[in-house]
Coordinates of C-alpha atoms (C1' of nucleotides) in Angstrom, one line a residue:
Chain A
M1 CA -2.1 8.1 3.5
A2 CA -1.1 11.5 3.5
T3 CA -1.7 12.9 6.9
G4 CA -5.2 12.8 8.3
R5 CA -7.7 14.9 9.9
T6 CA -6.7 17.6 12.3
H7 CA -7.8 16.6 15.8
R8 CA -11.4 15.8 16.2
P9 CA -12.3 13.6 19.2
A10 CA -13.6 10.7 17.0
T11 CA -16.8 12.4 16.2
R12 CA -19.0 9.7 14.8
S13 CA -21.0 11.6 12.2
R14 CA -24.5 10.2 12.0
G15 CA -23.4 6.9 13.3
I16 CA -20.9 6.3 10.5
P17 CA -17.4 5.9 11.9
E18 CA -14.7 8.2 10.7
A19 CA -12.6 5.3 9.5
T20 CA -15.4 4.0 7.4
V21 CA -16.0 7.4 5.8
A22 CA -12.4 7.5 4.9
R23 CA -12.8 4.2 3.0
L24 CA -16.0 5.0 1.2
P25 CA -14.1 6.9 -1.6
L26 CA -11.9 3.9 -2.1
Y27 CA -14.9 1.6 -2.5
L28 CA -16.5 4.2 -4.8
R29 CA -13.5 4.2 -7.1
A30 CA -13.4 0.4 -7.3
L31 CA -17.2 0.3 -8.0
T32 CA -16.9 3.0 -10.7
A33 CA -14.3 0.9 -12.4
L34 CA -16.6 -2.2 -12.3
S35 CA -19.5 -0.1 -13.5
E36 CA -17.5 1.0 -16.5
R37 CA -16.8 -2.6 -17.3
S38 CA -20.6 -3.2 -17.1
V39 CA -20.2 -5.7 -14.2
P40 CA -23.7 -6.0 -12.7
T41 CA -23.0 -7.4 -9.3
V42 CA -19.9 -7.9 -7.1
S43 CA -19.3 -9.9 -3.9
S44 CA -17.7 -8.4 -0.8
E45 CA -14.7 -10.6 -1.4
E46 CA -14.1 -9.3 -4.9
L47 CA -14.7 -5.7 -4.1
A48 CA -12.5 -5.9 -1.0
A49 CA -9.7 -7.2 -3.1
A50 CA -10.1 -4.4 -5.6
A51 CA -10.1 -1.8 -2.9
G52 CA -7.3 -3.4 -1.0
V53 CA -9.1 -4.1 2.2
N54 CA -10.3 -7.0 4.3
S55 CA -13.7 -8.3 3.2
A56 CA -15.1 -8.4 6.7
K57 CA -14.2 -4.8 7.1
L58 CA -15.9 -3.9 3.9
R59 CA -19.1 -5.6 4.9
K60 CA -19.1 -3.9 8.2
D61 CA -18.5 -0.6 6.5
F62 CA -21.5 -1.1 4.2
S63 CA -23.6 -2.2 7.2
Y64 CA -23.4 1.3 8.5
L65 CA -25.0 2.6 5.3
G66 CA -27.8 0.0 5.4
S67 CA -28.5 -3.4 4.0
Y68 CA -27.8 -3.0 0.3
G69 CA -26.5 -6.5 -0.5
T70 CA -28.3 -9.7 -1.4
R71 CA -27.2 -12.8 0.4
G72 CA -25.9 -15.5 -1.9
V73 CA -25.4 -12.9 -4.7
G74 CA -23.5 -9.8 -3.6
Y75 CA -24.0 -6.1 -4.2
D76 CA -25.6 -4.5 -7.2
V77 CA -22.8 -2.3 -8.6
E78 CA -24.9 0.6 -9.9
Y79 CA -27.1 0.8 -6.9
L80 CA -24.1 0.8 -4.5
V81 CA -22.4 3.5 -6.6
Y82 CA -25.4 5.7 -6.1
Q83 CA -25.8 5.0 -2.4
I84 CA -22.2 5.7 -1.6
S85 CA -22.2 8.8 -3.8
R86 CA -25.2 10.1 -2.0
E87 CA -23.8 9.3 1.4
L88 CA -20.6 11.2 0.5
G89 CA -22.6 14.1 -0.8
L90 CA -21.3 13.7 -4.3
T91 CA -24.7 13.9 -6.0
Q92 CA -24.6 17.6 -5.5
D93 CA -22.3 20.2 -7.0
W94 CA -19.4 21.4 -4.8
P95 CA -17.8 24.6 -6.0
V96 CA -14.2 24.7 -4.9
V97 CA -11.6 27.5 -4.9
I98 CA -7.9 26.8 -5.1
V99 CA -5.7 29.5 -3.5
G100 CA -2.0 29.6 -4.5
I101 CA -1.4 28.8 -8.1
G102 CA 2.2 27.7 -8.0
N103 CA 3.3 24.3 -9.3
L104 CA 1.1 22.5 -6.9
G105 CA -2.0 24.7 -7.4
A106 CA -1.7 24.3 -11.1
A107 CA -1.4 20.5 -10.7
L108 CA -4.6 20.5 -8.7
A109 CA -6.4 22.7 -11.2
N110 CA -5.5 20.2 -13.9
Y111 CA -6.4 17.2 -11.8
G112 CA -9.2 15.3 -13.6
G113 CA -10.4 13.5 -10.5
F114 CA -12.3 16.5 -9.2
A115 CA -14.8 17.2 -11.9
S116 CA -15.8 13.6 -12.2
R117 CA -16.9 13.5 -8.6
G118 CA -19.0 16.5 -8.3
F119 CA -16.3 19.0 -7.5
R120 CA -16.1 22.1 -9.7
V121 CA -13.2 24.4 -9.7
A122 CA -15.1 27.7 -9.3
A123 CA -12.0 29.9 -9.2
L124 CA -8.2 30.0 -9.0
I125 CA -6.8 32.6 -6.7
D126 CA -3.2 33.9 -6.4
A127 CA -1.6 36.8 -4.7
D128 CA 0.8 37.6 -7.6
P129 CA -0.8 40.4 -9.7
A130 CA 1.3 39.1 -12.7
M131 CA -0.8 35.9 -12.6
A132 CA -4.1 37.6 -12.8
G133 CA -6.0 36.8 -16.0
K134 CA -3.5 34.2 -17.0
P135 CA -5.4 31.0 -17.7
V136 CA -4.5 27.8 -15.9
A137 CA -6.3 24.6 -16.8
G138 CA -8.6 26.8 -18.8
I139 CA -9.6 29.0 -15.9
P140 CA -8.3 32.6 -15.6
V141 CA -6.4 33.2 -12.3
Q142 CA -8.0 35.9 -10.1
H143 CA -6.3 38.1 -7.6
T144 CA -6.5 37.6 -3.9
D145 CA -8.4 40.9 -3.5
E146 CA -11.4 39.2 -5.0
L147 CA -11.3 36.2 -2.7
E148 CA -14.3 37.3 -0.5
S149 CA -16.6 38.2 -3.4
I150 CA -15.7 34.9 -5.3
I151 CA -16.6 32.9 -2.2
R152 CA -19.9 34.6 -1.7
D153 CA -21.0 34.8 -5.3
N154 CA -20.3 31.2 -5.9
G155 CA -21.5 29.8 -2.6
V156 CA -18.2 28.1 -2.1
S157 CA -17.8 26.1 1.1
I158 CA -14.7 24.2 0.3
G159 CA -11.3 25.8 -0.1
V160 CA -7.9 24.4 -1.1
I161 CA -4.8 26.1 0.2
A162 CA -1.7 25.5 -1.9
T163 CA 0.2 28.6 -0.9
P164 CA 3.6 28.8 0.8
A165 CA 3.6 28.0 4.5
G166 CA 3.9 31.7 5.4
A167 CA 0.7 32.7 3.7
A168 CA -1.4 29.8 4.7
Q169 CA -2.9 31.0 8.0
Q170 CA -3.8 34.4 6.6
V171 CA -5.5 32.9 3.6
C172 CA -7.2 30.4 5.8
D173 CA -8.6 33.2 8.0
R174 CA -10.0 35.0 5.0
L175 CA -11.5 31.9 3.6
V176 CA -13.2 31.1 6.9
A177 CA -14.4 34.7 7.4
A178 CA -15.9 34.6 3.9
G179 CA -17.9 31.5 4.7
V180 CA -15.7 28.5 3.8
T181 CA -16.2 25.7 6.3
S182 CA -14.0 23.0 4.9
I183 CA -10.3 23.4 4.0
L184 CA -7.8 21.1 2.4
N185 CA -4.4 22.3 3.3
F186 CA -1.3 21.5 1.3
A187 CA 0.9 24.1 3.1
P188 CA 3.2 22.6 5.7
T189 CA 1.6 24.5 8.7
V190 CA -0.8 23.8 11.5
L191 CA -3.8 25.9 10.7
S192 CA -6.0 27.1 13.6
V193 CA -9.6 27.5 12.8
P194 CA -12.8 28.1 14.8
D195 CA -15.1 25.3 15.8
G196 CA -17.3 24.0 13.0
V197 CA -14.6 24.3 10.3
D198 CA -13.0 21.1 9.1
V199 CA -9.4 21.0 8.1
R200 CA -7.6 18.1 6.4
K201 CA -3.9 18.3 5.7
V202 CA -1.9 16.7 3.0
D203 CA 1.8 16.9 3.6
L204 CA 4.2 15.5 1.0
S205 CA 7.3 15.8 3.2
I206 CA 5.7 14.0 6.1
E207 CA 4.8 11.0 4.0
L208 CA 8.4 10.7 2.8
Q209 CA 9.7 10.9 6.3
I210 CA 7.4 8.1 7.4
L211 CA 8.7 6.0 4.5
A212 CA 12.3 6.8 5.5
F213 CA 11.6 5.6 9.0
H214 CA 10.5 2.2 7.8
E215 CA 13.2 2.1 5.2
Q216 CA 15.8 2.7 7.8
R217 CA 14.3 0.0 10.0
K218 CA 14.3 -2.4 7.1
A219 CA 17.9 -1.6 6.3
G220 CA 18.9 -2.2 9.9
E221 CA 17.0 -5.5 10.2
E222 CA 18.4 -6.6 6.9
A223 CA 21.9 -5.9 7.9
A224 CA 21.4 -7.9 11.1
A225 CA 19.8 -10.7 9.2
G226 CA 22.6 -10.6 6.7
V227 CA 25.2 -11.0 9.4
A228 CA 23.3 -13.9 10.9
A229 CA 22.8 -15.5 7.6
Q230 CA 26.4 -15.0 6.7
A231 CA 27.4 -16.7 9.9
A232 CA 25.2 -19.6 8.8
G233 CA 26.6 -19.7 5.3
T234 CA 23.5 -18.4 3.6
T235 CA 23.6 -15.3 1.3
A236 CA 21.1 -12.6 2.1
V237 CA 20.4 -9.6 -0.2
P238 CA 21.9 -6.5 1.5
A239 CA 20.5 -4.4 -1.4
A240 CA 20.3 -0.9 0.0
A241 CA 21.6 -1.8 3.4
R242 CA 23.9 0.9 4.5
E243 CA 24.3 2.2 8.1
E244 CA 24.1 5.6 9.4
S245 CA 27.0 7.5 7.9
S246 CA 28.5 10.9 7.4
A247 CA 26.3 13.6 5.9
T248 CA 28.1 13.4 2.6
D249 CA 27.2 9.7 2.1
Q250 CA 27.4 8.8 -1.5
G251 CA 25.5 5.6 -1.4
P252 CA 27.1 2.2 -1.9
D253 CA 28.1 2.4 -5.6
G254 CA 29.5 6.0 -5.7
D255 CA 29.0 7.6 -9.1
V256 CA 26.1 9.8 -8.0
P257 CA 24.9 12.7 -10.3
A258 CA 24.3 14.7 -7.1
V259 CA 22.0 17.4 -8.4
M260 CA 20.2 19.3 -5.7
P261 CA 16.6 20.7 -6.1
A262 CA 15.7 24.2 -5.1
Chain B
M1 CA -4.5 13.6 6.4
A2 CA -4.4 12.4 3.0
T3 CA -5.0 8.7 2.9
G4 CA -2.8 6.5 5.0
R5 CA -0.8 3.4 4.8
T6 CA -1.8 0.5 2.7
H7 CA -2.7 -2.4 5.0
R8 CA -0.2 -3.4 7.6
P9 CA -1.4 -5.3 10.6
A10 CA -0.3 -2.6 13.0
T11 CA 3.3 -3.6 12.9
R12 CA 5.0 -1.9 15.8
S13 CA 8.4 -1.2 14.4
R14 CA 11.0 -1.5 17.1
G15 CA 8.4 -0.7 19.8
I16 CA 7.5 2.7 18.4
P17 CA 3.7 2.7 17.5
E18 CA 2.8 3.6 14.0
A19 CA 0.7 6.5 15.1
T20 CA 3.7 7.9 16.9
V21 CA 5.9 7.6 13.9
A22 CA 3.3 9.5 11.9
R23 CA 3.5 12.4 14.3
L24 CA 7.3 12.6 14.6
P25 CA 7.6 14.7 11.4
L26 CA 5.0 17.1 12.9
Y27 CA 7.1 17.6 16.0
L28 CA 10.2 17.9 14.0
R29 CA 8.8 20.7 12.0
A30 CA 7.6 22.6 15.1
L31 CA 11.0 22.1 16.7
T32 CA 12.9 23.3 13.6
A33 CA 10.9 26.5 13.7
L34 CA 11.8 27.0 17.3
S35 CA 15.4 26.2 16.6
E36 CA 15.4 28.9 13.9
R37 CA 14.1 31.3 16.4
S38 CA 17.0 30.2 18.7
V39 CA 14.6 29.0 21.4
P40 CA 16.7 26.9 23.8
T41 CA 14.0 24.8 25.5
V42 CA 10.4 24.1 25.2
S43 CA 7.8 22.5 27.4
S44 CA 5.5 19.7 26.3
E45 CA 2.6 22.0 26.6
E46 CA 4.1 24.7 24.3
L47 CA 5.4 22.2 21.7
A48 CA 2.1 20.3 21.7
A49 CA 0.2 23.5 20.9
A50 CA 2.6 24.3 18.1
A51 CA 2.2 20.9 16.6
G52 CA -1.6 20.9 17.1
V53 CA -1.8 17.9 19.4
N54 CA -2.5 17.0 23.0
S55 CA 0.4 17.5 25.4
A56 CA -0.1 14.1 27.1
K57 CA 0.1 12.4 23.7
L58 CA 3.2 14.3 22.9
R59 CA 4.9 13.2 26.1
K60 CA 3.9 9.6 25.6
D61 CA 5.2 9.8 22.0
F62 CA 8.6 11.1 23.2
S63 CA 8.7 8.4 25.9
Y64 CA 8.9 5.8 23.2
L65 CA 12.1 7.4 22.0
G66 CA 13.7 7.7 25.5
S67 CA 13.8 10.2 28.4
Y68 CA 15.0 13.3 26.6
G69 CA 13.3 15.9 28.8
T70 CA 14.2 17.5 32.0
R71 CA 11.5 17.7 34.6
G72 CA 10.7 21.2 35.7
V73 CA 12.3 22.6 32.5
G74 CA 11.1 20.9 29.4
Y75 CA 13.0 19.6 26.3
D76 CA 16.2 20.9 24.8
V77 CA 15.2 22.0 21.3
E78 CA 18.4 21.2 19.5
Y79 CA 18.9 17.9 21.2
L80 CA 15.3 16.8 20.4
V81 CA 15.7 17.9 16.8
Y82 CA 18.7 15.6 16.5
Q83 CA 17.1 12.7 18.2
I84 CA 13.9 12.8 16.2
S85 CA 15.9 13.2 13.0
R86 CA 18.0 10.3 13.8
E87 CA 15.0 8.2 14.7
L88 CA 13.3 9.0 11.4
G89 CA 16.5 8.3 9.5
L90 CA 16.9 11.8 8.3
T91 CA 20.5 12.1 9.3
Q92 CA 21.4 10.0 6.2
D93 CA 21.0 10.8 2.6
W94 CA 17.9 9.4 0.8
P95 CA 18.1 9.5 -3.0
V96 CA 14.6 9.6 -4.4
V97 CA 13.3 9.2 -8.0
I98 CA 10.1 10.8 -9.2
V99 CA 8.4 9.0 -12.0
G100 CA 5.8 10.8 -14.1
I101 CA 6.7 14.5 -14.7
G102 CA 3.4 16.0 -15.4
N103 CA 2.0 18.9 -13.4
L104 CA 2.2 17.0 -10.1
G105 CA 5.6 15.5 -10.8
A106 CA 7.0 18.9 -11.5
A107 CA 5.4 20.3 -8.4
L108 CA 7.0 17.6 -6.4
A109 CA 10.4 18.2 -8.1
N110 CA 10.2 21.8 -7.1
Y111 CA 9.0 21.2 -3.6
G112 CA 11.6 22.6 -1.2
G113 CA 10.6 20.4 1.8
F114 CA 12.5 17.5 0.5
A115 CA 16.1 18.6 0.3
S116 CA 15.9 20.2 3.7
R117 CA 15.1 16.8 5.3
G118 CA 17.7 14.6 3.8
F119 CA 15.8 13.7 0.6
R120 CA 17.6 14.2 -2.6
V121 CA 15.9 14.1 -6.0
A122 CA 18.3 11.7 -7.8
A123 CA 16.3 11.7 -11.0
L124 CA 13.1 12.6 -12.8
I125 CA 11.7 10.0 -15.1
D126 CA 9.0 10.2 -17.7
A127 CA 7.7 8.0 -20.5
D128 CA 7.3 10.8 -22.9
P129 CA 10.4 10.9 -25.2
A130 CA 9.7 14.6 -25.9
M131 CA 10.4 15.3 -22.2
A132 CA 13.8 13.7 -22.2
G133 CA 16.6 16.1 -21.5
K134 CA 14.2 19.0 -20.6
P135 CA 15.2 20.4 -17.2
V136 CA 12.5 20.5 -14.5
A137 CA 13.5 22.2 -11.3
G138 CA 17.1 22.2 -12.6
I139 CA 17.1 18.4 -13.2
P140 CA 17.0 17.0 -16.7
V141 CA 14.2 14.5 -17.2
Q142 CA 15.3 11.0 -18.2
H143 CA 13.4 8.4 -20.2
T144 CA 11.7 5.4 -18.6
D145 CA 14.1 3.1 -20.4
E146 CA 16.8 4.2 -18.0
L147 CA 14.7 3.5 -14.9
E148 CA 16.5 0.4 -13.9
S149 CA 20.0 1.7 -14.3
I150 CA 19.2 4.9 -12.5
I151 CA 17.8 3.0 -9.5
R152 CA 20.8 0.8 -9.3
D153 CA 23.5 3.4 -10.0
N154 CA 22.2 5.7 -7.4
G155 CA 21.2 3.1 -4.8
V156 CA 17.7 4.5 -4.7
S157 CA 15.3 2.8 -2.3
I158 CA 12.4 5.3 -2.3
G159 CA 10.3 6.0 -5.4
V160 CA 7.6 8.5 -6.0
I161 CA 4.9 7.6 -8.5
A162 CA 3.1 10.6 -10.1
T163 CA 2.0 9.0 -13.3
P164 CA -1.6 8.5 -14.6
A165 CA -3.5 5.7 -12.9
G166 CA -3.1 3.4 -15.9
A167 CA 0.7 3.4 -15.8
A168 CA 1.1 3.2 -12.0
Q169 CA 1.2 -0.5 -11.4
Q170 CA 3.6 -1.1 -14.3
V171 CA 5.9 1.6 -13.0
C172 CA 5.6 0.2 -9.5
D173 CA 6.6 -3.3 -10.7
R174 CA 9.6 -2.0 -12.4
L175 CA 10.7 0.1 -9.5
V176 CA 10.3 -2.9 -7.1
A177 CA 12.2 -5.2 -9.5
A178 CA 15.0 -2.7 -9.7
G179 CA 15.3 -2.6 -5.9
V180 CA 13.0 0.1 -4.6
T181 CA 11.4 -0.9 -1.3
S182 CA 9.4 2.2 -0.4
I183 CA 6.9 3.8 -2.6
L184 CA 4.9 7.0 -2.3
N185 CA 1.9 6.7 -4.7
F186 CA 0.0 9.7 -6.0
A187 CA -1.8 7.8 -8.7
P188 CA -5.4 6.9 -7.8
T189 CA -4.9 3.1 -7.9
V190 CA -4.4 0.4 -5.4
L191 CA -0.9 -0.9 -6.0
S192 CA 0.0 -4.5 -5.3
V193 CA 3.5 -5.1 -4.1
P194 CA 5.4 -8.0 -2.6
D195 CA 6.0 -8.3 1.1
G196 CA 8.7 -6.1 2.4
V197 CA 7.8 -3.2 0.2
D198 CA 6.1 -0.2 1.8
V199 CA 3.5 1.8 0.0
R200 CA 1.9 5.0 1.1
K201 CA -0.8 6.6 -0.9
V202 CA -1.7 10.3 -1.2
D203 CA -5.1 10.8 -2.9
L204 CA -6.2 14.3 -3.5
S205 CA -9.7 13.3 -4.6
I206 CA -10.3 11.1 -1.6
E207 CA -9.5 14.0 0.8
L208 CA -12.0 16.2 -0.9
Q209 CA -14.7 13.5 -0.8
I210 CA -14.2 13.2 3.0
L211 CA -14.5 16.9 3.3
A212 CA -17.7 16.8 1.2
F213 CA -19.2 14.2 3.5
H214 CA -18.7 16.4 6.6
E215 CA -19.8 19.5 4.7
Q216 CA -23.0 17.8 3.7
R217 CA -23.6 16.7 7.3
K218 CA -23.0 20.2 8.5
A219 CA -25.4 21.6 5.9
G220 CA -28.0 19.1 6.9
E221 CA -27.7 19.8 10.6
E222 CA -27.6 23.5 10.0
A223 CA -30.8 23.3 7.9
A224 CA -32.5 21.3 10.6
A225 CA -31.2 23.7 13.3
G226 CA -32.3 26.6 11.0
V227 CA -35.8 25.3 10.8
A228 CA -36.0 24.8 14.5
A229 CA -34.5 28.3 15.2
Q230 CA -36.9 29.9 12.6
A231 CA -39.8 28.3 14.5
A232 CA -38.4 29.9 17.6
G233 CA -37.9 33.2 16.0
T234 CA -34.1 33.2 15.8
T235 CA -32.2 33.6 12.6
A236 CA -29.6 30.9 11.8
V237 CA -27.0 31.3 9.0
P238 CA -28.0 28.9 6.2
A239 CA -24.9 30.0 4.2
A240 CA -24.2 27.3 1.7
A241 CA -27.1 25.1 2.7
R242 CA -28.7 23.9 -0.5
E243 CA -30.2 20.5 -1.1
E244 CA -29.4 17.8 -3.6
S245 CA -30.2 19.2 -7.0
S246 CA -29.8 18.4 -10.7
A247 CA -26.4 17.7 -12.2
T248 CA -26.2 21.0 -14.0
D249 CA -26.7 22.9 -10.7
Q250 CA -25.2 26.4 -11.1
G251 CA -25.0 27.3 -7.4
P252 CA -27.4 29.5 -5.6
D253 CA -26.5 32.9 -7.2
G254 CA -26.0 32.0 -10.8
D255 CA -23.2 34.0 -12.5
V256 CA -20.7 31.1 -12.4
P257 CA -17.7 31.1 -14.8
A258 CA -18.4 27.4 -15.2
V259 CA -15.2 26.2 -16.8
M260 CA -14.5 22.6 -16.4
P261 CA -11.0 21.2 -15.9
A262 CA -9.8 18.3 -18.0
Chain C
dC1 C1' -41.6 -27.7 -1.4
dC2 C1' -37.3 -29.0 0.3
dA3 C1' -32.3 -29.3 0.4
dT4 C1' -28.1 -27.3 -0.6
dC5 C1' -25.0 -23.7 -1.4
dT6 C1' -23.4 -19.1 -1.4
dT7 C1' -22.8 -14.7 0.6
dT8 C1' -24.3 -11.2 3.6
dG9 C1' -24.7 -8.9 8.1
dT10 C1' -23.2 -8.9 12.8
dG11 C1' -22.1 -10.4 17.8
dC12 C1' -17.9 -10.8 20.1
dA13 C1' -13.2 -10.5 21.5
dC14 C1' -8.9 -8.4 21.1
dG15 C1' -5.5 -4.9 20.6
dC16 C1' -4.0 -0.2 19.6
dG17 C1' -4.3 4.5 20.6
dT18 C1' -5.8 8.3 23.5
dT19 C1' -6.5 10.6 27.7
dC20 C1' -6.5 11.3 32.6
dA21 C1' -4.2 11.9 36.6
dC22 C1' -0.4 11.5 39.6
dA23 C1' 4.0 10.2 41.5
dA24 C1' 8.8 10.9 40.6
dA25 C1' 12.4 14.0 39.4
dG26 C1' 14.8 17.8 39.0
dA27 C1' 15.4 23.2 39.2
dC28 C1' 15.5 27.0 42.0
dA29 C1' 15.2 29.9 46.1
dT30 C1' 16.0 30.5 50.8
Chain D
dA1 C1' 20.3 21.3 53.1
dT2 C1' 15.6 21.7 52.8
dG3 C1' 11.3 23.0 50.9
dT4 C1' 8.6 24.5 47.0
dC5 C1' 7.3 24.6 42.5
dT6 C1' 7.3 23.1 37.8
dT7 C1' 7.2 19.7 34.3
dT8 C1' 8.2 15.1 32.9
dG9 C1' 7.2 10.2 32.4
dT10 C1' 3.8 6.6 32.9
dG11 C1' 0.2 3.4 35.1
dA12 C1' -4.4 2.6 34.2
dA13 C1' -8.9 3.0 32.2
dC14 C1' -11.6 3.7 28.3
dG15 C1' -13.1 3.8 23.5
dC16 C1' -12.6 2.9 18.7
dG17 C1' -11.4 -0.1 15.0
dT18 C1' -10.4 -4.6 13.2
dG19 C1' -11.0 -9.3 12.2
dC20 C1' -13.0 -13.9 13.3
dA21 C1' -16.5 -16.8 12.9
dC22 C1' -21.2 -17.9 12.5
dA23 C1' -26.2 -17.6 12.0
dA24 C1' -29.6 -15.7 9.0
dA25 C1' -31.2 -15.0 4.4
dG26 C1' -31.8 -15.6 -0.1
dA27 C1' -30.7 -18.0 -4.6
dT28 C1' -30.7 -22.2 -7.1
dG29 C1' -31.6 -26.9 -8.4
dG30 C1' -34.2 -31.1 -8.0

DNA sequence: CCATCTTTGTGCACGCGTTCACAAAGACAT
DNA sequence: ATGTCTTTGTGAACGCGTGCACAAAGATGG
């Protein structure tokens, strides 16, 4: 997962645990796929496999929503799609603004997964005057000056921040002041917001760092196991097992293109 | 947080809890900022505030790494930066490939947060022959056919999947077969991988859905509170409180650009 | 109508993560 | 050297989330 919610003392909203809420979209996606294949019913076991979770967990999750299953049969796909959609609030229209139309903002504007789930990109906003009017994903970019009026005129309550880190807090403050109460933050900064405003953070670099940690651990263990196996006469696969080395490490096989990104 | 790890029965890698590992990059970022401002030492209280966490939690997190603080003074910023970097494996070079150079892939290739933390974009890979050779972020895109040789020649162990959902599993299988053992998946699919391969998922749409859930709850509570307050003669702010409506909902104030993304 | 079989819904136990609160440790002044 | 003051490091308690395992519920066949 990208990174999660920004501190909230485990508020159990309307009795539904936070962990369950986070999994509902997963179930919804799996169910939608089944629905498209016209599958009428599905067991907790099958659905759990499709969503990549434990079946007991899935049943417990659904039990928070109510008793929507039929024992001996399973769950009615269409009915469950509707119930989860309603629970997540996806049966209504959510106008969303995206602030910061750089590479990432453009990617978000083009992302198809929004429209299909009740999210409507109401406006794209950027601070660069040269961007103003230029269409991205078929929507003309508007200047930051109009942020407040856009929010109010469209009744926007969800904002997406895809600006550089330096601008994020400022943009956030303006969004909140204009009435936005939920923010999805892609900028690598800790946003401070008043009570009652939800912030979720997605941080690409953090995810990679977590992977690197486990990767390093695997390499270490593998190296150790390799030595042990070697001593025993077995051949282990050292693959990418290389120890901590100098900064100009070239990898095991040399011959590296070595092109640096910006 | 975007969505988290894909099932792992709470493996405590080398005694460091998973939850702590996920916060280390956060601390590292705050510490780097302090380092750039030439701040020599920092207390757990200050650093916790900067990282947006509880100070007790931060101290406990650090205690898993060792006793790097000085009582009565705090932590040495430079030293802690080094220790955390080492723990996360960021003192070594991690070649990374990005597969799927659409809007998102390009955004990732341009993302500056990678290079500064030991990650090097070794190659950009796309299935579209028309993309081949075209430079993105200064790196020429290569065709999928070369995936295996790129992985092997560069000793790549971390892959980023930014393809459409339909291609993700196939790409994943090829990455794994070629030797990749850690995958960051941006495609909205559950990937199945053999044991020993780590997968982390970032799902933009899921994050928004979780926000929508809380937003809906807030609107509901607000409406209820509003009614109560109204009965008492007070005026509450109903802001974006509108109930479930038809699919072609235009928002409360009409006048919506109403352009749909792909 | 009864028996059997499948699958749900959940009580319970366990473990991880969080937080409190405090003793130990060191800096610093006298 | 001694006392005071600050801040760390951690023992202990608590709460949430997970997974097991089973009873209840309904379908299905005879």
